[in-house]
Every structure is written in C-alpha cells, then in structure tokens.
GROMACS .gro file of C-alpha atoms in nm:
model
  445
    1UNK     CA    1   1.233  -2.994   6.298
    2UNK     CA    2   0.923  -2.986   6.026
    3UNK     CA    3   0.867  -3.333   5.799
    4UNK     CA    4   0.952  -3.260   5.434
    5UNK     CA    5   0.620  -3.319   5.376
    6UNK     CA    6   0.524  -3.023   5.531
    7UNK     CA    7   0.769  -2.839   5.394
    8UNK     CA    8   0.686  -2.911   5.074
    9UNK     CA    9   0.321  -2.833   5.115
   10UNK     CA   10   0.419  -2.485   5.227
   11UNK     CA   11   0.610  -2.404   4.905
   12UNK     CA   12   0.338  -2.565   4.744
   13UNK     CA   13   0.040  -2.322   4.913
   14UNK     CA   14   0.258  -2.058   4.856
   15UNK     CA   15   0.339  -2.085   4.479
   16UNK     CA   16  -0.025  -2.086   4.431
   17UNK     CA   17  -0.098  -1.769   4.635
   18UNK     CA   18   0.122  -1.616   4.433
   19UNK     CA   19  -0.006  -1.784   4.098
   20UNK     CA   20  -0.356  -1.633   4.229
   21UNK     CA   21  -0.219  -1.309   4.312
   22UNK     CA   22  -0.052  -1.242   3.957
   23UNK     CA   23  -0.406  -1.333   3.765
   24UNK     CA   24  -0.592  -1.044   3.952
   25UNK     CA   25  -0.643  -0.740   3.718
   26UNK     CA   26  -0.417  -0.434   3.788
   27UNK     CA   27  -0.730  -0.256   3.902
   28UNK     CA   28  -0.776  -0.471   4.247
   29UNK     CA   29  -0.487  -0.353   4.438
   30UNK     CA   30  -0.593  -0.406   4.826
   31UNK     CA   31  -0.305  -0.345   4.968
   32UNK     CA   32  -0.298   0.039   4.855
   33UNK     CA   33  -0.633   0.133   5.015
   34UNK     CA   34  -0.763   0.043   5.366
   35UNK     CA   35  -1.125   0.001   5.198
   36UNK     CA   36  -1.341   0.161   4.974
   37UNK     CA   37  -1.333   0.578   4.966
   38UNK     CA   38  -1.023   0.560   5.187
   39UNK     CA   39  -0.738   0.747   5.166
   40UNK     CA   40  -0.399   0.624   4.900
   41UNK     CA   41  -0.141   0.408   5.066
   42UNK     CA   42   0.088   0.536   4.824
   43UNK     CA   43   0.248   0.919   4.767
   44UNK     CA   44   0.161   1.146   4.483
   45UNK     CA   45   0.509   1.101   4.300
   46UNK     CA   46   0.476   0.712   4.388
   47UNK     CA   47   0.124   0.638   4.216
   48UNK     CA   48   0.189   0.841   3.931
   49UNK     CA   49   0.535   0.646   3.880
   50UNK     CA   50   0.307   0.293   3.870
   51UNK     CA   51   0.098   0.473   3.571
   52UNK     CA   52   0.375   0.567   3.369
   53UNK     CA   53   0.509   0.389   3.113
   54UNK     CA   54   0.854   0.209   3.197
   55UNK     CA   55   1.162   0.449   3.100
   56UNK     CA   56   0.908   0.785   3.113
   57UNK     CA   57   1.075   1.057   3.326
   58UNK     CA   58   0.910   1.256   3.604
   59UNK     CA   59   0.591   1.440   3.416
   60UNK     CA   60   0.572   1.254   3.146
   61UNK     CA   61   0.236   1.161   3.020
   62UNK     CA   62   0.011   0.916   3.271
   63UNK     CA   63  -0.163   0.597   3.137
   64UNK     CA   64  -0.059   0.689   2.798
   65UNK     CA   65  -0.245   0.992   2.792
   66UNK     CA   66  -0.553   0.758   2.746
   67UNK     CA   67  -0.710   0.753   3.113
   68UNK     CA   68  -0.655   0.900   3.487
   69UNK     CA   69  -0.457   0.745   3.740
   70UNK     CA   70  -0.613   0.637   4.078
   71UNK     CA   71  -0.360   0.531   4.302
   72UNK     CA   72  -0.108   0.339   4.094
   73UNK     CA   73  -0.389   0.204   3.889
   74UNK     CA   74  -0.480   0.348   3.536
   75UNK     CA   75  -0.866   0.432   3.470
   76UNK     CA   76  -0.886   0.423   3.067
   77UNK     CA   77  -1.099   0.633   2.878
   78UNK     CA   78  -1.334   0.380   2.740
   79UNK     CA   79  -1.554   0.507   2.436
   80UNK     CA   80  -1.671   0.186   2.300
   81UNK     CA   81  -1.538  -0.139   2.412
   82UNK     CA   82  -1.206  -0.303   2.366
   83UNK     CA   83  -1.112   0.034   2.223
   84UNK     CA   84  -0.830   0.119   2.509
   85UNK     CA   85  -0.714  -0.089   2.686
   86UNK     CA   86  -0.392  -0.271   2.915
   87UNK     CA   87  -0.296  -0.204   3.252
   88UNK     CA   88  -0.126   0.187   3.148
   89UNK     CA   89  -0.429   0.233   2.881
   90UNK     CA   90  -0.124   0.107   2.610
   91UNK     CA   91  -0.365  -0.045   2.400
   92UNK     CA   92  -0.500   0.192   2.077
   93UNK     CA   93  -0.521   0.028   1.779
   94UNK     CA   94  -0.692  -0.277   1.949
   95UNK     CA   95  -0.791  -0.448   1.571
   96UNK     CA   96  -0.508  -0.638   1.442
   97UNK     CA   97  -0.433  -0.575   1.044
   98UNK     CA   98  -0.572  -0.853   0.771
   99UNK     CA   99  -0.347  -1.041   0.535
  100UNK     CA  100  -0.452  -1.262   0.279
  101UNK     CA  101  -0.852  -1.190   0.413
  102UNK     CA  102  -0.804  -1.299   0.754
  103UNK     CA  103  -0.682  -1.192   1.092
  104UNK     CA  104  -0.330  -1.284   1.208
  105UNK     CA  105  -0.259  -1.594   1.188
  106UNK     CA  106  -0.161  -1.586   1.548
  107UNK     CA  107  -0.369  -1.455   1.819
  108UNK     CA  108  -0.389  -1.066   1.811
  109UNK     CA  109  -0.324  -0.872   2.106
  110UNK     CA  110  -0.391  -0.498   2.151
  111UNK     CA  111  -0.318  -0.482   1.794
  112UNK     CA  112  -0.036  -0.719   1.702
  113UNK     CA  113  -0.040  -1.034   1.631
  114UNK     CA  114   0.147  -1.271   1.839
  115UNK     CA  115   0.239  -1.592   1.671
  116UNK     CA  116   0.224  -1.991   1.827
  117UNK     CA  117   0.584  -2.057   1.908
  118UNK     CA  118   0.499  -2.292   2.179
  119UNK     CA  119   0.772  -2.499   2.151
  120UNK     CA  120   1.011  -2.206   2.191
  121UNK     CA  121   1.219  -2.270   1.776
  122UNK     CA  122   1.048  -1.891   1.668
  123UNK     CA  123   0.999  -2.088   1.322
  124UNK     CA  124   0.614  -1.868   1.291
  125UNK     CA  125   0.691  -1.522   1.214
  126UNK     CA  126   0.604  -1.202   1.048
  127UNK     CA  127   0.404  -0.920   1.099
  128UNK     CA  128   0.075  -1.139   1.054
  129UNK     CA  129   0.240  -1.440   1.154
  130UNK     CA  130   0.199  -1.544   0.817
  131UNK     CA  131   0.528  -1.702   0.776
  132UNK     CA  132   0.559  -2.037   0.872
  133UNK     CA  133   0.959  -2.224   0.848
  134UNK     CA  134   0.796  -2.554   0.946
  135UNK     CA  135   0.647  -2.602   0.613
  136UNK     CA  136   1.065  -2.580   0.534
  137UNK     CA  137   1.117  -2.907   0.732
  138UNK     CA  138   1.203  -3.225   0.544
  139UNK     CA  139   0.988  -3.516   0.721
  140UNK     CA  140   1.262  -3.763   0.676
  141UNK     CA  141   1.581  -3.555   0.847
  142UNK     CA  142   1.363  -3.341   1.021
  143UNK     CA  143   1.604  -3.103   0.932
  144UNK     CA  144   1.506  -2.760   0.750
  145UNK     CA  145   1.514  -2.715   0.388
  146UNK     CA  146   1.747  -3.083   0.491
  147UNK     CA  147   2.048  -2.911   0.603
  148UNK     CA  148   2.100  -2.816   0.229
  149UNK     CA  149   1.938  -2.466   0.215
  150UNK     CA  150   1.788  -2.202   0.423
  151UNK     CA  151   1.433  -2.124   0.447
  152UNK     CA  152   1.222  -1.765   0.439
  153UNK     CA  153   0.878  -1.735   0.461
  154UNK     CA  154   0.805  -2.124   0.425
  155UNK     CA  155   1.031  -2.167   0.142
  156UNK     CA  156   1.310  -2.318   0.088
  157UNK     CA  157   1.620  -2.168  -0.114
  158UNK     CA  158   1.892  -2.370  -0.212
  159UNK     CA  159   2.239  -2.423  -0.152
  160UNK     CA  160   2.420  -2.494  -0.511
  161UNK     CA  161   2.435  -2.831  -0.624
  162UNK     CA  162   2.062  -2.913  -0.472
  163UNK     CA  163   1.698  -2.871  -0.542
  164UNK     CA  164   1.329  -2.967  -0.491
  165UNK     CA  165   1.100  -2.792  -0.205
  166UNK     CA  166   1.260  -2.897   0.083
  167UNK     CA  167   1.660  -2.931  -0.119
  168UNK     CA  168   1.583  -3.323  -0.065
  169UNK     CA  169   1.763  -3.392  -0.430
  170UNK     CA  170   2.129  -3.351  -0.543
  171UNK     CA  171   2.174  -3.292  -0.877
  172UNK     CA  172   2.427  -3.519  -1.069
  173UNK     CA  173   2.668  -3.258  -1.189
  174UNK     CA  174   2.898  -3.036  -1.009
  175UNK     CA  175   2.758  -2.654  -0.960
  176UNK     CA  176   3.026  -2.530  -1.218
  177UNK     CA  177   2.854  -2.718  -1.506
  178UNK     CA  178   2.493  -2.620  -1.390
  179UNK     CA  179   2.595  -2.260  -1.400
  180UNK     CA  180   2.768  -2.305  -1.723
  181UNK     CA  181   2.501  -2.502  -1.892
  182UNK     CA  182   2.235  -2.208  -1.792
  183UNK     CA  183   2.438  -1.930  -1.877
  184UNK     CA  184   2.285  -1.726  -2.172
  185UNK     CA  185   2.501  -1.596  -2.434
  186UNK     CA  186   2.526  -1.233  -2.346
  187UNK     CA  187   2.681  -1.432  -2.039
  188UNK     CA  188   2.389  -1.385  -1.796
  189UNK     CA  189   2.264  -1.710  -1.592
  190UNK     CA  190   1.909  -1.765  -1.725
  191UNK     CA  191   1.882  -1.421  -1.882
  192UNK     CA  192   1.837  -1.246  -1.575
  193UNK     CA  193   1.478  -1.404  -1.631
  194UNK     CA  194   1.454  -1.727  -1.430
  195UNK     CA  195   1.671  -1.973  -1.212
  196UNK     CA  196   1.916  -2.228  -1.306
  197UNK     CA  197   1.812  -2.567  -1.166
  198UNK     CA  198   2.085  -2.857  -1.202
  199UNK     CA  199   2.162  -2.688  -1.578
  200UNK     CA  200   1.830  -2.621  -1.658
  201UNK     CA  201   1.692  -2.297  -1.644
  202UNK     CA  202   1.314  -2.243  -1.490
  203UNK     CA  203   1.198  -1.876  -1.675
  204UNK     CA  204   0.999  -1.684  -1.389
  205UNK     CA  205   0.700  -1.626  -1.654
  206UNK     CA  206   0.420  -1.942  -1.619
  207UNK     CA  207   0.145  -1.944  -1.913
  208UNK     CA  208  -0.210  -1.960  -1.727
  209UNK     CA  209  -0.266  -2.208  -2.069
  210UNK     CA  210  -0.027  -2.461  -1.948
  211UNK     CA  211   0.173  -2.364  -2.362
  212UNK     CA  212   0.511  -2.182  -2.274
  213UNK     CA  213   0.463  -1.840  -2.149
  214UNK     CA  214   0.618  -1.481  -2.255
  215UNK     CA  215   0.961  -1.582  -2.111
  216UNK     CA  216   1.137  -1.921  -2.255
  217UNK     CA  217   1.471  -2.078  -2.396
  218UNK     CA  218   1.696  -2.284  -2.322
  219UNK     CA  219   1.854  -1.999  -2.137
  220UNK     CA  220   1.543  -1.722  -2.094
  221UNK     CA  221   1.655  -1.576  -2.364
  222UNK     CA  222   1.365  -1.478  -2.540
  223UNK     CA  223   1.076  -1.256  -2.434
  224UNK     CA  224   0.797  -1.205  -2.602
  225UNK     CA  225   0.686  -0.907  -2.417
  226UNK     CA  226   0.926  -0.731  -2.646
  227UNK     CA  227   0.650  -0.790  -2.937
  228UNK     CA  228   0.346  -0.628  -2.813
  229UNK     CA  229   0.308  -0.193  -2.869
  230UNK     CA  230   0.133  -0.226  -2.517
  231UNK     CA  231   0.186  -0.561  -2.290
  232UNK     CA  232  -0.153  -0.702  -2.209
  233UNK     CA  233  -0.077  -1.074  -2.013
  234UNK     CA  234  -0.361  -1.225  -2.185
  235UNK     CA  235  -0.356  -1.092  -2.561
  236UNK     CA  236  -0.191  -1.279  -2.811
  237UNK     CA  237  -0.154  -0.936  -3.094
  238UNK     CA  238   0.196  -0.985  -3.133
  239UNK     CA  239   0.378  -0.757  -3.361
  240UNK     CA  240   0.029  -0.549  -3.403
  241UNK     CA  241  -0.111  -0.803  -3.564
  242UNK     CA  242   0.100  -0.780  -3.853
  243UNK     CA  243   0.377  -1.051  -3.799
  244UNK     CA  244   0.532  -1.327  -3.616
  245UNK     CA  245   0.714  -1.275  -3.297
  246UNK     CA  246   1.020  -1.507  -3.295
  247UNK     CA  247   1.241  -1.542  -2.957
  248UNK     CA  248   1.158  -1.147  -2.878
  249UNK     CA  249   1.176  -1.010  -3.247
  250UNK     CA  250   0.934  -0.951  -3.500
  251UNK     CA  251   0.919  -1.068  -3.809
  252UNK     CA  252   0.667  -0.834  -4.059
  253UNK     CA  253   0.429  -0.957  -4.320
  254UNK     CA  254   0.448  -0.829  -4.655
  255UNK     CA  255   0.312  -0.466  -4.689
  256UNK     CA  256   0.431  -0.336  -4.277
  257UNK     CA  257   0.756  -0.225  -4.143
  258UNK     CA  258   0.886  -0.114  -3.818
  259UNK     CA  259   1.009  -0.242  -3.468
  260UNK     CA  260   0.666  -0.369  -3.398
  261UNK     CA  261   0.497  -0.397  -3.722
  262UNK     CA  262   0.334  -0.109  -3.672
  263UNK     CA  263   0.343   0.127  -3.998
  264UNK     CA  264   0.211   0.029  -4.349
  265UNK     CA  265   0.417   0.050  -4.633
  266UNK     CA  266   0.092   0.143  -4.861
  267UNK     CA  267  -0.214   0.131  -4.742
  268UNK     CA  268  -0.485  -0.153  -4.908
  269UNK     CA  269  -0.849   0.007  -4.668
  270UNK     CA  270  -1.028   0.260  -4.839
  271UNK     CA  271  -1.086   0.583  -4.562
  272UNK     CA  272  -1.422   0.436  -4.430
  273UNK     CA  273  -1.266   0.053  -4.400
  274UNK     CA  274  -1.017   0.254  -4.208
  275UNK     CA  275  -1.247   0.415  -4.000
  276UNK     CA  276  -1.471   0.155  -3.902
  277UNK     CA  277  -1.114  -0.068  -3.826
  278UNK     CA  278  -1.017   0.261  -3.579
  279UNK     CA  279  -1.374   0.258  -3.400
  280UNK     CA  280  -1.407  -0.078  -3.312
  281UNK     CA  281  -1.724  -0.065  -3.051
  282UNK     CA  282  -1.638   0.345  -2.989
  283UNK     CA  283  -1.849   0.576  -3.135
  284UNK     CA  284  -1.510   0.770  -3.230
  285UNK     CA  285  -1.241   0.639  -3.435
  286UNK     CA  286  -0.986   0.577  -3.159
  287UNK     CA  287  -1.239   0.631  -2.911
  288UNK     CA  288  -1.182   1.020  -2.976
  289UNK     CA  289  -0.842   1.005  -2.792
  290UNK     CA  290  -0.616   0.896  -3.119
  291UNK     CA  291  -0.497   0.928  -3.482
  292UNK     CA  292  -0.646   0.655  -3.744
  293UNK     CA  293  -0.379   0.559  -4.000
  294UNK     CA  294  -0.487   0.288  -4.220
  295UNK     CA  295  -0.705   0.142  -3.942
  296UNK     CA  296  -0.438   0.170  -3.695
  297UNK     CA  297  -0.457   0.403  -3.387
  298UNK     CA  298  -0.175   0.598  -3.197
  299UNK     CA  299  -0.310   0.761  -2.884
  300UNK     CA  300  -0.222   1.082  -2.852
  301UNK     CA  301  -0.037   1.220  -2.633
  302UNK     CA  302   0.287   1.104  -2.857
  303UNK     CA  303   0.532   0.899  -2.675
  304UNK     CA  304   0.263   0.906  -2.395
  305UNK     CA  305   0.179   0.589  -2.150
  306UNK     CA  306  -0.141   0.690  -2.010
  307UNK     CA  307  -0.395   0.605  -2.351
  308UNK     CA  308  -0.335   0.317  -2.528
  309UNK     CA  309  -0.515   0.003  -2.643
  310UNK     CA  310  -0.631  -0.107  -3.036
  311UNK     CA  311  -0.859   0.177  -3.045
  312UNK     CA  312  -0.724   0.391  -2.775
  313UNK     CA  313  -0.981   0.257  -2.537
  314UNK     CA  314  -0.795   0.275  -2.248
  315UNK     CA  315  -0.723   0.605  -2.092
  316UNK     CA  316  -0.543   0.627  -1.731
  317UNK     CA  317  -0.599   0.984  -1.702
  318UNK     CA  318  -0.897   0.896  -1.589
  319UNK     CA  319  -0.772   0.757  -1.290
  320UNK     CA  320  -0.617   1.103  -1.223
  321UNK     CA  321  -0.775   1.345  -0.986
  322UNK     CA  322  -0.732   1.738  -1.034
  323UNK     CA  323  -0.366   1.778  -0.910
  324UNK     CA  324  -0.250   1.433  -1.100
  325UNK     CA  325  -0.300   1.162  -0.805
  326UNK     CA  326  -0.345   0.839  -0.892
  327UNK     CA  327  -0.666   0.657  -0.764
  328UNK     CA  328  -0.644   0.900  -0.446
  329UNK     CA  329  -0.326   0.734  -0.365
  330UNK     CA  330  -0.520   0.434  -0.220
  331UNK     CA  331  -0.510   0.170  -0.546
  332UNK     CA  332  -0.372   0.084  -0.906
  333UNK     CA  333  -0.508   0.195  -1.234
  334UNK     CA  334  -0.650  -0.016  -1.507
  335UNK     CA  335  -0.753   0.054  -1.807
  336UNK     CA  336  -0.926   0.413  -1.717
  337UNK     CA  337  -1.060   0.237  -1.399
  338UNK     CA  338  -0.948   0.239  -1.026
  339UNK     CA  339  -0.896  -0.092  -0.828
  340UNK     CA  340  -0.930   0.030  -0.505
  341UNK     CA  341  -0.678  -0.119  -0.187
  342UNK     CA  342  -0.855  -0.243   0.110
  343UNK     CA  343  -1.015  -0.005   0.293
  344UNK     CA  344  -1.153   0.253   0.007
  345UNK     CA  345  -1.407   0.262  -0.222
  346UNK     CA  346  -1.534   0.536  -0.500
  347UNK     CA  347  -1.431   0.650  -0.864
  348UNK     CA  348  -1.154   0.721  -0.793
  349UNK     CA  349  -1.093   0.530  -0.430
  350UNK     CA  350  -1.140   0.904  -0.217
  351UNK     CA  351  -1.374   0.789   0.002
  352UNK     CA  352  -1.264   0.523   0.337
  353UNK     CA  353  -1.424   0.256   0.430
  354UNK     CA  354  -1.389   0.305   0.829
  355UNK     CA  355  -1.493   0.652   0.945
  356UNK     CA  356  -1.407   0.783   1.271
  357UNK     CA  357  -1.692   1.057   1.247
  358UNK     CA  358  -2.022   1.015   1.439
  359UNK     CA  359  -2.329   1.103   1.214
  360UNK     CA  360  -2.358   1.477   1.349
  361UNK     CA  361  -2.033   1.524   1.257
  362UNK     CA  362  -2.034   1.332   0.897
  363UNK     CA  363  -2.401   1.540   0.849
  364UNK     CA  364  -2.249   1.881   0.945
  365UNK     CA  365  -1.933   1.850   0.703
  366UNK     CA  366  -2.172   1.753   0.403
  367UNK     CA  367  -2.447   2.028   0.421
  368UNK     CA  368  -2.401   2.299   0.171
  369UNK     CA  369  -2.471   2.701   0.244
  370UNK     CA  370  -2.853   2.652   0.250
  371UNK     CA  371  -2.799   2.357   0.444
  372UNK     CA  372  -2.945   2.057   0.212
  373UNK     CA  373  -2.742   1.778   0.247
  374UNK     CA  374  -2.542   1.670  -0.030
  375UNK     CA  375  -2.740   1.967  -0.242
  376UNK     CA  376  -3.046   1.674  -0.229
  377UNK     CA  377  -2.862   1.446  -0.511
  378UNK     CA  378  -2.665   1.240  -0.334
  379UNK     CA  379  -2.521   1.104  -0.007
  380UNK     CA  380  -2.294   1.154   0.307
  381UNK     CA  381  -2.056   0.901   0.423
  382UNK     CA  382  -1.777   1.014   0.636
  383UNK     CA  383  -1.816   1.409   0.611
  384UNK     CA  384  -1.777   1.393   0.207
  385UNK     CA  385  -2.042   1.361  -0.022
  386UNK     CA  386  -2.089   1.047  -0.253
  387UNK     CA  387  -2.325   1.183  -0.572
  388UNK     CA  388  -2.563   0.989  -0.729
  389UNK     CA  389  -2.434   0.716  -0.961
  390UNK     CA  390  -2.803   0.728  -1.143
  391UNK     CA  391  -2.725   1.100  -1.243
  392UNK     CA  392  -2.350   1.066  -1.422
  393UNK     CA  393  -2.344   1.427  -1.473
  394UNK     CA  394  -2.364   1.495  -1.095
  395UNK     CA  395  -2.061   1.644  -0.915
  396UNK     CA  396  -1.876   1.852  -0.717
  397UNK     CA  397  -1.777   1.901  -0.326
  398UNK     CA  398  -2.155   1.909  -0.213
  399UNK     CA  399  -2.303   1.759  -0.546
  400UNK     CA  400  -2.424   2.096  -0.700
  401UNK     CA  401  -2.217   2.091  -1.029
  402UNK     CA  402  -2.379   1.998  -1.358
  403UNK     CA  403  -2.097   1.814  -1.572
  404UNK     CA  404  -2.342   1.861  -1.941
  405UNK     CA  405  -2.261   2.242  -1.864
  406UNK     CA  406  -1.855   2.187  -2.010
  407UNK     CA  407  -1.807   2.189  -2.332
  408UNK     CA  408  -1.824   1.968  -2.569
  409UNK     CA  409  -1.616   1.849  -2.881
  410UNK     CA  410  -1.700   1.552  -3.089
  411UNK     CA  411  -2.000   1.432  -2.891
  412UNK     CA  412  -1.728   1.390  -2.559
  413UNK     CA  413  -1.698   1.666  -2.264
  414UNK     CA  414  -1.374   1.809  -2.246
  415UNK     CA  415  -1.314   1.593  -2.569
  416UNK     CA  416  -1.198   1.364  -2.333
  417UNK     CA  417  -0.886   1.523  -2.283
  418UNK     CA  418  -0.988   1.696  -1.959
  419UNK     CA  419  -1.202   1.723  -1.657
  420UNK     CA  420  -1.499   1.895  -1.617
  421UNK     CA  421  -1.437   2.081  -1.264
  422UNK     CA  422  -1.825   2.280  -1.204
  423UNK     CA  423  -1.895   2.386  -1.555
  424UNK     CA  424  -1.550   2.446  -1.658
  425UNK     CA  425  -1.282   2.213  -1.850
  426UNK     CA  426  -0.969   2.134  -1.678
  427UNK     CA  427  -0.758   2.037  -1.989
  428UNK     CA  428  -0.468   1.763  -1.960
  429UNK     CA  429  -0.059   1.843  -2.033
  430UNK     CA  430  -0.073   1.933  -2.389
  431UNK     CA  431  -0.447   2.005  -2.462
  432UNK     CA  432  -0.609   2.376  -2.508
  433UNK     CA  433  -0.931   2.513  -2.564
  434UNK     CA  434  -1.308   2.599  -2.387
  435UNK     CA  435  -1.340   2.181  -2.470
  436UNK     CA  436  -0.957   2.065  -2.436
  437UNK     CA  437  -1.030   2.031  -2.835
  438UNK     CA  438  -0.684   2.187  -2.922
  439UNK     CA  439  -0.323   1.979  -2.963
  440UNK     CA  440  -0.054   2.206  -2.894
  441UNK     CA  441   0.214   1.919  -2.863
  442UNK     CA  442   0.394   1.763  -3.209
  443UNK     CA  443   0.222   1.623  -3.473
  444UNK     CA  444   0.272   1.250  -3.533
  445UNK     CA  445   0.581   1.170  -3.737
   0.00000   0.00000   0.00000
C-alpha cells in the first residue's frame, strides 16, 4: 500500500501534464502523426470532423472555409497577420468595434469584446463592455441602486417613493402625492417632458447657460421650442424676432400677427431696407433660395423642411445626392453640410475610410478610357475618384465634368435649386428650366 504522500504527488504530476497539454496550440498534435511527413493517424471522415465547426453535418464547409485541414488541424489562410485566425480559422473580423473613441472596454477577442467579470456577478456588459452596474452600487449597503431600484447601463432607476444616484434618499411624502403634485393640467405627469422627483418635476431640457432651458414649469408645461419658425438650440429669435414667447406662446409686438409673429400687418422698410434685411451676408436676398417680404424670408419650397434659416441660408438639399440619399447614408445633415459617421469622409460622406482594395486594384477602377487617372485633376482612394477641392467646379465619376458649363440664373448654377450632373442641371421636386430657374409649385399665400 502507497503513502498518501505519494499519492498525492501523482495527482499532483498529473494535473499538471494535463495543464501543459491543454496550453499547446491545436497545431502540435503528436499523437496523430508518427513524425514529420508521415502518414495521418486519423481517417479521412475523422480529420475532417475535428475541422468542422461543432453542429456542421457531413460536407459542410472545413475550417470555416478560411484554410485547409491537415489531419484534424486547420491551416488558415493568412493574408496579413491576425487577420484569420482560431483553431477552425473562426476568427474574421479580428478588430473589435470603437465606442466612445476607444476599443472595448474589455479585452477583444477575434472581434468581440469580452468584458472583466472576474468575480463571476456579470455586472460589466454590453456589446463594448461599456456598461458597468457597479457604478449602481451604494458604498454603504453594498447593495445596488440600495435595494430601492434597479440599475441599466450604470444607472440607477428608481422605485417610487425614492431618489438620488444610487436611490440612497426617501422622499417624505407618499408616491400618491408626488405623482399628484407633478401632474400637469392636461393630466400628464411632468408634461410628458421630464420626471417627477418626490413632487417636483426635473424637465429633460438643461440650458448649456446654467438660465432655465426650452422646457420648464412647475409641471413641464411650457416649451419654448413652440416659438421659433425653425428650432436652432442655441438662438434666442423667439417669435421671429417680433415678440415675446411666454410658457410656449407668442405674444406679437405692435405692427405683426400670426402663430409665430411672422407676417406684418403694414410694412414700415422701404424695398431696398427690405432687401438688404433679406441678404444678410448673401449676395441674394434669401440667399437666392426664398421670397423677401418686408425683410422677412420664406424659403421656398412652401411648407418645405429642407431650406430654412433668416435668410434661407441653410439648404439640406445639398446634402442630397442624385437619387435623394442623405449624406450617402453614412451621416446627418446640417445646415447644407454633411457630418460624416465614423468611418467616411467626403462632400457628401461617399467615400470609406478602410479600403479593402490593393493599389492595382483602387488604380484600375479610377482610370478613365484613355487611361489618365482621375482624368489628371484629382485623386484615387479606394477605386473612386476624390476631385480636386482647389478646382470647385471639378466633377464627375473620373473627374472630367466642368460644373461652370450648367446654367446659370442669378449669378448661382442651377439657381441653386439643382445639381449640376456633367454640364447638365438636375432640377429639385418643383423646379423647371435649362437653370432650375422656374417654380411650378404654389405661389406663397
């Protein structure tokens, strides 16, 4: 009969053979060759089964398509490194995503992130581990959100009766008379615009001045938003300048009528005061996409979203490519102007930032029929061709369109009511003629 000791050191040898055995990379298998150039251990049908996925039938694809097997052991198809990769060639998308400018907040593996839950309570979650329920716990109860809420996303959301950032206070009336005491009069709790804290309602607008914002009340009820033709966050021309907004309504000076303030009973500018008022730093009175009424602008088209601003500066056709997509699909439009998302750049965001392209291919795509590259005004990136931002009037598929050659109306191709497409004007809903010159819609009331 063997000591325990001995015993004990023979479990303990073999727990690390094992350990030892586990750590050695899928692709040094001894035990399925006698030595090097000989023969498989294993059958055809059994070495093909190892380099399937797990649940593939019989045929399916081997080492994800992404490599040959060799002997139970996937051989990846490696084009750069840390493309492919993982013991069936699993791995494509090996970069993890970015959130909030950085990697995962975990650690990412073959392109997901994994998030530190070392202690096992899953509180670090999301898709870039950016979620994190510990900020939730109250450092006195050590309880989350302390046993008076739940928590999402690091933030805790309150059970009725309670408040603060981790529920840590009680208010010091019953949940009945909160709700009551933030209920607006059209019988909505904080106006639909804000949550009711212990009676008190907090509106969801914040003013970046630190004064009240858009949204206040007692219960939310007013909204100032409801003053302004077109809702700028920072611009304080309530009531177009020709009143005082009170709790959502406006009140009109002397001399202006209308929802807004925005038509003149008489008007006191002579035609070039109301001109100059119209152009504001445009050459055009209502930057050549409007009507000037007594130094007011309405942007044409009428009941139209897309041009607006004091002089009708702002124009989000612009944004619009040739069959009416938005900033390529890849950003938001502002004033005329494309704010690209991550990952695309250009007028109107068309172009990607990664390209998948070598530089034959890229060069090949961007040669026109006498095979000068981008026409020889302007440059290839990804098989597409960026033209050059020193020549405006430079476009086109292979930069060999001159935009002077459309027509012109008011000092503005296409008016400004179209697109010059190669020499031609592409007129918007509504416009007609060689220059887009032409309203065919209603006249303004």
């Amino acid at each position: 009969m063997r000591p325990v000791g001995f015993r004990n050191f023979l479990l303990l040898a073999s727990s690390l053979l094992f350990a030892g055995l586990s750590a050695v990379p899928q692709s040094f298998s001894p035990s399925l060759r006698s030595g090097p150039g000989a023969a498989c251990r294993l059958s055809r049908a059994e070495s093909e089964r190892r380099c399937r996925a797990p649940g593939q039938p019989p045929g399916g694809a081997l080492c994800h398509g992404r490599g040959r097997c060799d002997c139970g052991v996937c051989i990846c198809h490696v084009s750069e490194p840390g493309v492919y990769f993982g013991p069936l060639c699993e791995c494509h998308e090996w970069m993890c995503e970015t959130y909030d400018g950085s990697t995962c907040a975990g650690t990412c593996h073959c392109g997901r992130c994994k998030c530190d839950n070392s202690d096992g309570n899953g509180l670090v979650y999301g898709k870039f581990c950016e979620c994190d329920d510990r900020e939730c716990i109250d450092d006195e109860t050590e309880e989350i959100c302390g046993g008076h809420g739940k928590c999402y996303c690091g933030n805790c959301y309150c059970q009725a009766g309670w408040h603060g950032d981790k529920c840590e206070f009680q208010c010091d009336i019953t949940p009945w008379e909160s709700k009551r005491r933030c209920t607006s009069p059209d019988g909505r709790v904080c106006s639909n615009r804000g949550i009711c804290v212990c009676g008190e309602c907090s509106c969801h607008d914040v003013d970046p001045t630190g004064d009240w914002g858009d949204i206040h009340g007692d219960t939310c009820e007013c909204d100032e938003r409801d003053c302004k033709a077109v809702y700028d966050r920072y611009s304080d021309d309530f009531c177009s300048g020709h009143g005082q907004c009170n709790c959502g309504r406006c009140d009109c000076k002397v001399g202006w009528y209308g929802k807004k303030c925005e038509h003149p009973r008489s008007c006191p500018l002579s035609a070039e005061e109301s001109i100059k008022k119209c152009q504001g730093s445009s050459a055009l009175p209502c930057s050549g996409r409007g009507k000037c009424e007594c130094g007011e602008c309405t942007c044409y088209p009428p009941g139209g979203s897309r041009v607006y601003g004091k002089t009708c500066e702002c124009d989000d056709r612009r944004c619009e490519d040739l069959d009416g997509v938005v900033c390529g699909g890849h950003g938001t439009c502002s004033c005329g102007r494309c704010v690209c998302g991550r990952g695309w750049f250009g007028k109107l965001c068309q172009h990607p930032r990664k390209c998948n392209l070598t530089e034959e291919q890229s060069r090949s795509l961007c040669e026109s029929a006498d095979g000068v590259l981008c026409s020889g005004k302007g440059s290839c990136h990804c098989g597409k061709c960026i033209c050059s931002a020193e020549e405006w009037y430079i476009s086109g598929e292979f930069c060999d369109c001159d935009d002077r050659d459309c027509d012109k109306h008011d000092g503005l191709i296409c008016t400004g009511n179209g697109i010059c497409s190669c020499g031609n004007c592409e007129c918007w809903d509504g416009w007609n003629g060689n220059a887009c010159e032409i309203w065919l819609g209603t006249e303004y009331p």
